[in-house]
PDB file of C-alpha atoms in Angstrom:
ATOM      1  CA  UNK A  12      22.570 123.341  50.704  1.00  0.00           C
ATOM      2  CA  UNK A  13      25.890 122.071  51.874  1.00  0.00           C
ATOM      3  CA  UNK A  14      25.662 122.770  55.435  1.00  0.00           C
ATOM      4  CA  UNK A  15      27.310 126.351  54.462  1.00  0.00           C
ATOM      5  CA  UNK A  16      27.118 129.059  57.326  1.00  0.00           C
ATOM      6  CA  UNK A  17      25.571 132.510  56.490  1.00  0.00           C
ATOM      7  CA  UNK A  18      28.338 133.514  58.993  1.00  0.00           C
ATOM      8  CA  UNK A  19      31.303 131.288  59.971  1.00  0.00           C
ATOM      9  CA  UNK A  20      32.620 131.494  63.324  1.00  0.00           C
ATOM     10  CA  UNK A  21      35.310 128.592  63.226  1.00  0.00           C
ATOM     11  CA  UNK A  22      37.866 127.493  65.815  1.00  0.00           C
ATOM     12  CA  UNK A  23      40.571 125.891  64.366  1.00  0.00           C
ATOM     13  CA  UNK A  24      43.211 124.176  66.365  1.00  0.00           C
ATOM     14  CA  UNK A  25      46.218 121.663  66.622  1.00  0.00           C
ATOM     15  CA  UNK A  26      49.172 120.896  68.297  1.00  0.00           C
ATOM     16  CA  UNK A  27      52.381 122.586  67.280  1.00  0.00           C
ATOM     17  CA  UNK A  28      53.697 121.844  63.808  1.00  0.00           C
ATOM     18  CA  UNK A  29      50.036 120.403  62.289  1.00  0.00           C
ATOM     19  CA  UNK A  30      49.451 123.058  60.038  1.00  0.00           C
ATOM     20  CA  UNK A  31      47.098 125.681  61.593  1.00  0.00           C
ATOM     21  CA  UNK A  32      48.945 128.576  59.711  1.00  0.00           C
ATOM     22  CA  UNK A  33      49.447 126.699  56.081  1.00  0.00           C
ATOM     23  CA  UNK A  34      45.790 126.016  56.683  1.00  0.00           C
ATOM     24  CA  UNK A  35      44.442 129.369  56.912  1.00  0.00           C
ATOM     25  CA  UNK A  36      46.618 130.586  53.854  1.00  0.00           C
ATOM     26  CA  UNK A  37      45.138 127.893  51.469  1.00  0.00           C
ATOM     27  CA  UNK A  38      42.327 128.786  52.571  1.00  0.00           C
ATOM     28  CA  UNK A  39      42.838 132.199  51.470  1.00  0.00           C
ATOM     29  CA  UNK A  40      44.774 131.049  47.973  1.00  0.00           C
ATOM     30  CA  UNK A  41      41.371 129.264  47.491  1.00  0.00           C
ATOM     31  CA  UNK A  42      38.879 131.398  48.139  1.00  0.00           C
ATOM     32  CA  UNK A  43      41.116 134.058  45.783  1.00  0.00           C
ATOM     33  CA  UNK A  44      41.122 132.051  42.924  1.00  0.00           C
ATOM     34  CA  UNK A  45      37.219 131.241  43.341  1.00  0.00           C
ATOM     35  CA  UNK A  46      36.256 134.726  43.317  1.00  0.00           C
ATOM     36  CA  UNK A  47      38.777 135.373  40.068  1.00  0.00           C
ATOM     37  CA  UNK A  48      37.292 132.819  38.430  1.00  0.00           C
ATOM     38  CA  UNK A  49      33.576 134.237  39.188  1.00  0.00           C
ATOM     39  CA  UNK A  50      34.817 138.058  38.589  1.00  0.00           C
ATOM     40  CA  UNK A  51      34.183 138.570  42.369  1.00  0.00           C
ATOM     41  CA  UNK A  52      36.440 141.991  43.572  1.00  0.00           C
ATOM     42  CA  UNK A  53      38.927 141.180  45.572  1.00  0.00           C
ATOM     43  CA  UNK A  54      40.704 143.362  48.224  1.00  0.00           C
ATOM     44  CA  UNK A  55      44.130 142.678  50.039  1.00  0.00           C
ATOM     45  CA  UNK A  56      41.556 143.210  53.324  1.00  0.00           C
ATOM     46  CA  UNK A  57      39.296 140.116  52.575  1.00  0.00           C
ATOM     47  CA  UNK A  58      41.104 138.001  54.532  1.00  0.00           C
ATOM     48  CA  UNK A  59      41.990 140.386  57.101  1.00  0.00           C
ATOM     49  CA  UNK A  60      45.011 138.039  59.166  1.00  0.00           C
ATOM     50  CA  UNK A  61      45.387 139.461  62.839  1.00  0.00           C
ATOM     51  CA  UNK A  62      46.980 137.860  66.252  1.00  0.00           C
ATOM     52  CA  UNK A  63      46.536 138.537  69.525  1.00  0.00           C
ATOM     53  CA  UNK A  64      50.334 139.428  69.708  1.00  0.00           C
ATOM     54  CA  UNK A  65      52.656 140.901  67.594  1.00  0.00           C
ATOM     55  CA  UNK A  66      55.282 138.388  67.448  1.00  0.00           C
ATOM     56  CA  UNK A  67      52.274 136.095  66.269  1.00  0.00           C
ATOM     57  CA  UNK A  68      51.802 138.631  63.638  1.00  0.00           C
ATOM     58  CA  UNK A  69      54.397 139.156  62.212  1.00  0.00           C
ATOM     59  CA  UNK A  70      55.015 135.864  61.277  1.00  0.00           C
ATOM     60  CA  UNK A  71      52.435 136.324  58.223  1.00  0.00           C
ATOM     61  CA  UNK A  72      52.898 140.090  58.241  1.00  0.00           C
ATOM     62  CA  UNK A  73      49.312 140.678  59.830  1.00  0.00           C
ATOM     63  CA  UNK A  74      48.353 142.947  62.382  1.00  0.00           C
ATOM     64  CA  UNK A  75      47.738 142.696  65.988  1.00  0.00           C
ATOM     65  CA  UNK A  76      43.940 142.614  66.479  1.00  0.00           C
ATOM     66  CA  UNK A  77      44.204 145.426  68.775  1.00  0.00           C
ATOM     67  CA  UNK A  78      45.355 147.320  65.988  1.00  0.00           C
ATOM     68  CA  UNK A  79      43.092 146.567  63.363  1.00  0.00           C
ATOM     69  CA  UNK A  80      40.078 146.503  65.333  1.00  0.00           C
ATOM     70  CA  UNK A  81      40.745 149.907  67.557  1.00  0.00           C
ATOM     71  CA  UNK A  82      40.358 147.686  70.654  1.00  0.00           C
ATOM     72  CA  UNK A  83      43.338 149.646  72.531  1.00  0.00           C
ATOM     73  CA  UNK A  84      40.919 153.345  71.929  1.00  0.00           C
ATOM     74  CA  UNK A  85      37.663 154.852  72.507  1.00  0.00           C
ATOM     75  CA  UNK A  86      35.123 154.018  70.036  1.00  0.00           C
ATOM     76  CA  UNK A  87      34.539 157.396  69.571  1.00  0.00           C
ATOM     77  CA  UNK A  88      37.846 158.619  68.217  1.00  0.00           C
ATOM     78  CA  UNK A  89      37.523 155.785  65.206  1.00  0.00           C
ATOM     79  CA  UNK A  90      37.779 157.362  62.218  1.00  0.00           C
ATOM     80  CA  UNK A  91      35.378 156.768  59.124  1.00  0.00           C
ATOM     81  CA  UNK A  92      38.543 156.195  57.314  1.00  0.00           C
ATOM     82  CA  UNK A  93      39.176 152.818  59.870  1.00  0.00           C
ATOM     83  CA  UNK A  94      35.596 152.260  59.427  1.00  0.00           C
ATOM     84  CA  UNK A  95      35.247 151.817  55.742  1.00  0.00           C
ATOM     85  CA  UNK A  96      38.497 149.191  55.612  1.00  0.00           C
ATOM     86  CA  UNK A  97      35.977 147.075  56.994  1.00  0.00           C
ATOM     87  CA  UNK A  98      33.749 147.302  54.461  1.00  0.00           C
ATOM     88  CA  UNK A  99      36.372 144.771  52.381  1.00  0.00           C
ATOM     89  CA  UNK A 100      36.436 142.184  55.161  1.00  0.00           C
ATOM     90  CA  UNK A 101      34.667 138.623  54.539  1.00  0.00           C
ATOM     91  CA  UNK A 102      37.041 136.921  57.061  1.00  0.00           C
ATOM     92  CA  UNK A 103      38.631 137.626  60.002  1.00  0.00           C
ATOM     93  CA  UNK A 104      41.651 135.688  61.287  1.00  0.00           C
ATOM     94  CA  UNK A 105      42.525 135.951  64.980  1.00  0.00           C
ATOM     95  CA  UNK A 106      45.629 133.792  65.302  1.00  0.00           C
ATOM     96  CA  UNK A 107      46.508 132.539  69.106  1.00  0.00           C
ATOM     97  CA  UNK A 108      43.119 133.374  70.601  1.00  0.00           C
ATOM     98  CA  UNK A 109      44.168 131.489  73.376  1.00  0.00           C
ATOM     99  CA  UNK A 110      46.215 135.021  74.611  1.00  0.00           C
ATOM    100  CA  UNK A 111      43.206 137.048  74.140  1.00  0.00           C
ATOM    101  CA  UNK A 112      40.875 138.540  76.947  1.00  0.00           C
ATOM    102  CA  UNK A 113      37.358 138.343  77.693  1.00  0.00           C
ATOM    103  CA  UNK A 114      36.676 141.972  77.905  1.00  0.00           C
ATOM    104  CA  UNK A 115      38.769 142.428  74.147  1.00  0.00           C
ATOM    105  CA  UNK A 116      36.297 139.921  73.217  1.00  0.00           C
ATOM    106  CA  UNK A 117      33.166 141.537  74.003  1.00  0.00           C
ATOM    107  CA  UNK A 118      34.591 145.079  72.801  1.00  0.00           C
ATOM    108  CA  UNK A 119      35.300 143.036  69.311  1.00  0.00           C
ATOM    109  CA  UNK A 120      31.793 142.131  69.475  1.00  0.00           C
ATOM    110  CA  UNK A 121      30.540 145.687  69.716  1.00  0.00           C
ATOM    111  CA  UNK A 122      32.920 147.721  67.738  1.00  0.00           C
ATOM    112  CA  UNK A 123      32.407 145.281  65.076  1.00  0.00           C
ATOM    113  CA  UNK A 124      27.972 145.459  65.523  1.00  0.00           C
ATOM    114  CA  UNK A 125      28.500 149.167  65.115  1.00  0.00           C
ATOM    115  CA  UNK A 126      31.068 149.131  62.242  1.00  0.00           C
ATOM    116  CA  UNK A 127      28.966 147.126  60.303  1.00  0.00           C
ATOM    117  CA  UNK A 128      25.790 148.090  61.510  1.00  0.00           C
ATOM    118  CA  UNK A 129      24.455 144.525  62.573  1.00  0.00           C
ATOM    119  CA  UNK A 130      23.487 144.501  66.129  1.00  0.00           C
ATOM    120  CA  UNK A 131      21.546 141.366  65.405  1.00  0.00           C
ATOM    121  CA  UNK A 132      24.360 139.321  64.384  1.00  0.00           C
ATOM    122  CA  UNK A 133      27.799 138.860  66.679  1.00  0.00           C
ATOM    123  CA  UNK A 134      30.050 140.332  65.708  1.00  0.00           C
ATOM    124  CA  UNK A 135      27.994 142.196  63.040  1.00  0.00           C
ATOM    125  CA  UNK A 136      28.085 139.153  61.176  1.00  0.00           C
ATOM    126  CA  UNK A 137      31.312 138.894  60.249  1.00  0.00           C
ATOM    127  CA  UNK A 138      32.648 135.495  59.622  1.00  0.00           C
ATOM    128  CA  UNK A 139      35.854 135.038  61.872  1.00  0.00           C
ATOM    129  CA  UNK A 140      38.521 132.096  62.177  1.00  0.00           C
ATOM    130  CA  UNK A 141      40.117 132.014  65.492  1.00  0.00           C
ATOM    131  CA  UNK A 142      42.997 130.291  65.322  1.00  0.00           C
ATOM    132  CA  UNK A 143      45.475 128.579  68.157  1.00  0.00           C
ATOM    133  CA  UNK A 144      46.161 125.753  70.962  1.00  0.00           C
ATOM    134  CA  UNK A 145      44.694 125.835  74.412  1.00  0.00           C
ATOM    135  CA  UNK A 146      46.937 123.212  75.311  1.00  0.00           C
ATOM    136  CA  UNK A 147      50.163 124.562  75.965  1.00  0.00           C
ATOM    137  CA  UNK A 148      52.502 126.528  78.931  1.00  0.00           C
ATOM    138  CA  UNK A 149      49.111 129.094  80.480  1.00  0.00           C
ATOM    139  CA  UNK A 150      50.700 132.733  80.333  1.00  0.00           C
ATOM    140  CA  UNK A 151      51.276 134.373  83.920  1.00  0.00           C
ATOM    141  CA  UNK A 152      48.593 135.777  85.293  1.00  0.00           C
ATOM    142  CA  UNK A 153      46.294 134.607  83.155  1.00  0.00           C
ATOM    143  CA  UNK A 154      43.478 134.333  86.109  1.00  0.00           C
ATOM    144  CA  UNK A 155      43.661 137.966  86.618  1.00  0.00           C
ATOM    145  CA  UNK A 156      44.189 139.393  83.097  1.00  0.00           C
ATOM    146  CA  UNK A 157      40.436 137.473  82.156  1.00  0.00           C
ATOM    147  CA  UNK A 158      42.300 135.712  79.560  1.00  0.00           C
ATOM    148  CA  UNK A 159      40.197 132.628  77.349  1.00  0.00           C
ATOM    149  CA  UNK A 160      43.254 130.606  78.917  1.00  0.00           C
ATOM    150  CA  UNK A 161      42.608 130.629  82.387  1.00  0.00           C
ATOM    151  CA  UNK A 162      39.534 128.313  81.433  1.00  0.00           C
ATOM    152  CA  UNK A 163      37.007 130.985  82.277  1.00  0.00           C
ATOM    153  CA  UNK A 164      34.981 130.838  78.965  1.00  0.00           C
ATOM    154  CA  UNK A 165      31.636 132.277  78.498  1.00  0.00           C
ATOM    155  CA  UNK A 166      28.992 132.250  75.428  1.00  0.00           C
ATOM    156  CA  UNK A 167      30.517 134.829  73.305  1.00  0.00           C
ATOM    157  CA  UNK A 168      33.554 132.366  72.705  1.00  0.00           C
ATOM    158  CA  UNK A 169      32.715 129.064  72.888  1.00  0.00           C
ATOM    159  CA  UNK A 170      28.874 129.579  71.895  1.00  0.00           C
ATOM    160  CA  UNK A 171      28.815 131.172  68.993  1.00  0.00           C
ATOM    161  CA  UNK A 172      31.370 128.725  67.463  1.00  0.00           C
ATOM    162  CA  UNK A 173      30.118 127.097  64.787  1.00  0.00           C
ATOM    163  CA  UNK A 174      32.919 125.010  63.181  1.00  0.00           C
ATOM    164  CA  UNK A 175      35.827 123.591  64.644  1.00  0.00           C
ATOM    165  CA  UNK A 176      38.273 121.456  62.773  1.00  0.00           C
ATOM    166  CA  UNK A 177      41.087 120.060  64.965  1.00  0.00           C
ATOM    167  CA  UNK A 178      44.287 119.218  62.634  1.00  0.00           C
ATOM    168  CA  UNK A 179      45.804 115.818  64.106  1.00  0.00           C
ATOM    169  CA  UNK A 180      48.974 115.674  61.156  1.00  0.00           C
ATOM    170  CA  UNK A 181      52.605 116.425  62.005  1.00  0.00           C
ATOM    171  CA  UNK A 182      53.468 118.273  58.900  1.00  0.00           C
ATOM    172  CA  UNK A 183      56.422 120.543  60.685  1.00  0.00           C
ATOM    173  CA  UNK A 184      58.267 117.574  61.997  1.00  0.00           C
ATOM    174  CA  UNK A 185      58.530 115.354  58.826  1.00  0.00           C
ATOM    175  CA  UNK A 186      61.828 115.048  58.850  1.00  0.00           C
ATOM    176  CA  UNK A 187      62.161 114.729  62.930  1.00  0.00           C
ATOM    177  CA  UNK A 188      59.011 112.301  63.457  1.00  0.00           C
ATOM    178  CA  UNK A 189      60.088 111.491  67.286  1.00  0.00           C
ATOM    179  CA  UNK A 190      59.793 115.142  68.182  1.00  0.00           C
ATOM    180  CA  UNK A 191      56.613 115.408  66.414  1.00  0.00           C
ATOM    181  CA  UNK A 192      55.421 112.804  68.341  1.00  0.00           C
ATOM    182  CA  UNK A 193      56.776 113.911  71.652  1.00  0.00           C
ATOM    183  CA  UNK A 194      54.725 117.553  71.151  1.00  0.00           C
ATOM    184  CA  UNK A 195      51.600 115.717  70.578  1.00  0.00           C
ATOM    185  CA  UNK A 196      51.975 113.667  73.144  1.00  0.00           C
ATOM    186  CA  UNK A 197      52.158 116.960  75.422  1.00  0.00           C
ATOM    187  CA  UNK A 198      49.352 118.525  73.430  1.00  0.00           C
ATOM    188  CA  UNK A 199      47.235 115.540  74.231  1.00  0.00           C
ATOM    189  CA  UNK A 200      48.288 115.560  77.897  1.00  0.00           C
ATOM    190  CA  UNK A 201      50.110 112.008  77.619  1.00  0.00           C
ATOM    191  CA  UNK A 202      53.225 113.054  78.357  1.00  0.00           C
ATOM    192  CA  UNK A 203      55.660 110.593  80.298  1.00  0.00           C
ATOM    193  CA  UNK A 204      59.025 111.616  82.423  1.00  0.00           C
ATOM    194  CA  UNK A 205      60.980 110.370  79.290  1.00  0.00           C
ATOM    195  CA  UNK A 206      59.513 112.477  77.297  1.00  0.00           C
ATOM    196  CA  UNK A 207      60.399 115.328  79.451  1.00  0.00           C
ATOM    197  CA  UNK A 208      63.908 114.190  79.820  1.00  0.00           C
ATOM    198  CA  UNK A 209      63.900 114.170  75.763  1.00  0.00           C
ATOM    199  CA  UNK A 210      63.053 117.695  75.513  1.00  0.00           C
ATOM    200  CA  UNK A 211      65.528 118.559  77.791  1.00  0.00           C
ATOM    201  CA  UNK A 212      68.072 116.561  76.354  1.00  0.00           C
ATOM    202  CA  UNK A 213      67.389 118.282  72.763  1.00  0.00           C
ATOM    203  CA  UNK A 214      66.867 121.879  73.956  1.00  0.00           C
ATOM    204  CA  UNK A 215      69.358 122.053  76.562  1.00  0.00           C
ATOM    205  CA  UNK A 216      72.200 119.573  75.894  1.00  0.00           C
TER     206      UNK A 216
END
């Protein structure tokens, strides 16, 4: 009645330091103390946090996507074990979707139709938050590798999305404002010499 989704497929997004990650895990606190307040079951799976790296990861001691969605086997050598932790997932949290790949996309896409048994939904209509900047340094060989960086999007990303929320605050740099402001300047493609020379005047010495 509110404009609520019968499956969410969000893209959130903001430069560095706005508050992607805190964003996510309020989310979560939220949705945690909704369901104990309206005896809803809770699992330590129902927000299921993944990243397309594990550096990215590790940082909110998730798992790689890879990992928890068997993208790096066959599909026939899941177990019904790796099936059935599914069963607990309401959202899924891909963090720095910018690093993923077209063809781990589309696998996601089917693995998930069969786990769930949906082939009429993407995904198998599980909700999913993909989470990350497209404006920053491209990884090399990002042409090659098919990956959502190199600008080469299709329908399963960008057209199933049905949310996006863009977060415009500098949170991380409260207490260094100028920074702050130089980063979003480079997120928003403004960027000036000086603010070049800045960065390398702070990093570098």
């Amino acid at each position: 009645a509110r404009g609520g989704e019968e499956q969410l497929i969000m893209f959130l997004t903001g430069f560095a330091g706005a508050g992607k990650s805190t964003c996510v895990k309020i989310s979560q606190r939220f949705c945690y103390e909704f369901c104990r307040a309206v005896s809803i079951p809770w699992n330590s799976d129902t927000f299921l946090f993944t990243a397309t790296t594990g550096s990215a990861a590790s940082l909110f001691e998730g798992r790689t996507i890879h990992d928890a969605a068997f993208l790096s086997g066959l599909e026939k050598n899941i177990s019904n074990k790796k099936r059935q932790e599914w069963q607990h997932v309401r959202i899924l949290v891909i963090d720095e979707i910018s690093f993923f790949t077209r063809a781990n996309l589309e696998k996601l896409d089917r693995h998930l139709k069969n786990t769930l048994g949906r082939q009429d939904l993407p995904f198998g209509g599980m909700s999913i938050v993909y989470s990350g900047d497209f404006h920053q340094l491209r990884p090399v060989n990002c042409e090659k590798e098919g990956i959502l960086y190199a600008g080469i999007l299709n329908g399963i990303f960008e057209g199933r999305i049905n949310v996006a929320i863009i977060l415009e605050n500098s949170h991380q740099f409260d207490e260094d404002p100028e920074y702050g402001a130089c980063m979003k300047r480079l997120w928003k493609g403004d960027w000036t010499e000086m603010d070049i020379d800045y960065i390398i005047t702070r990093e570098v010495g």
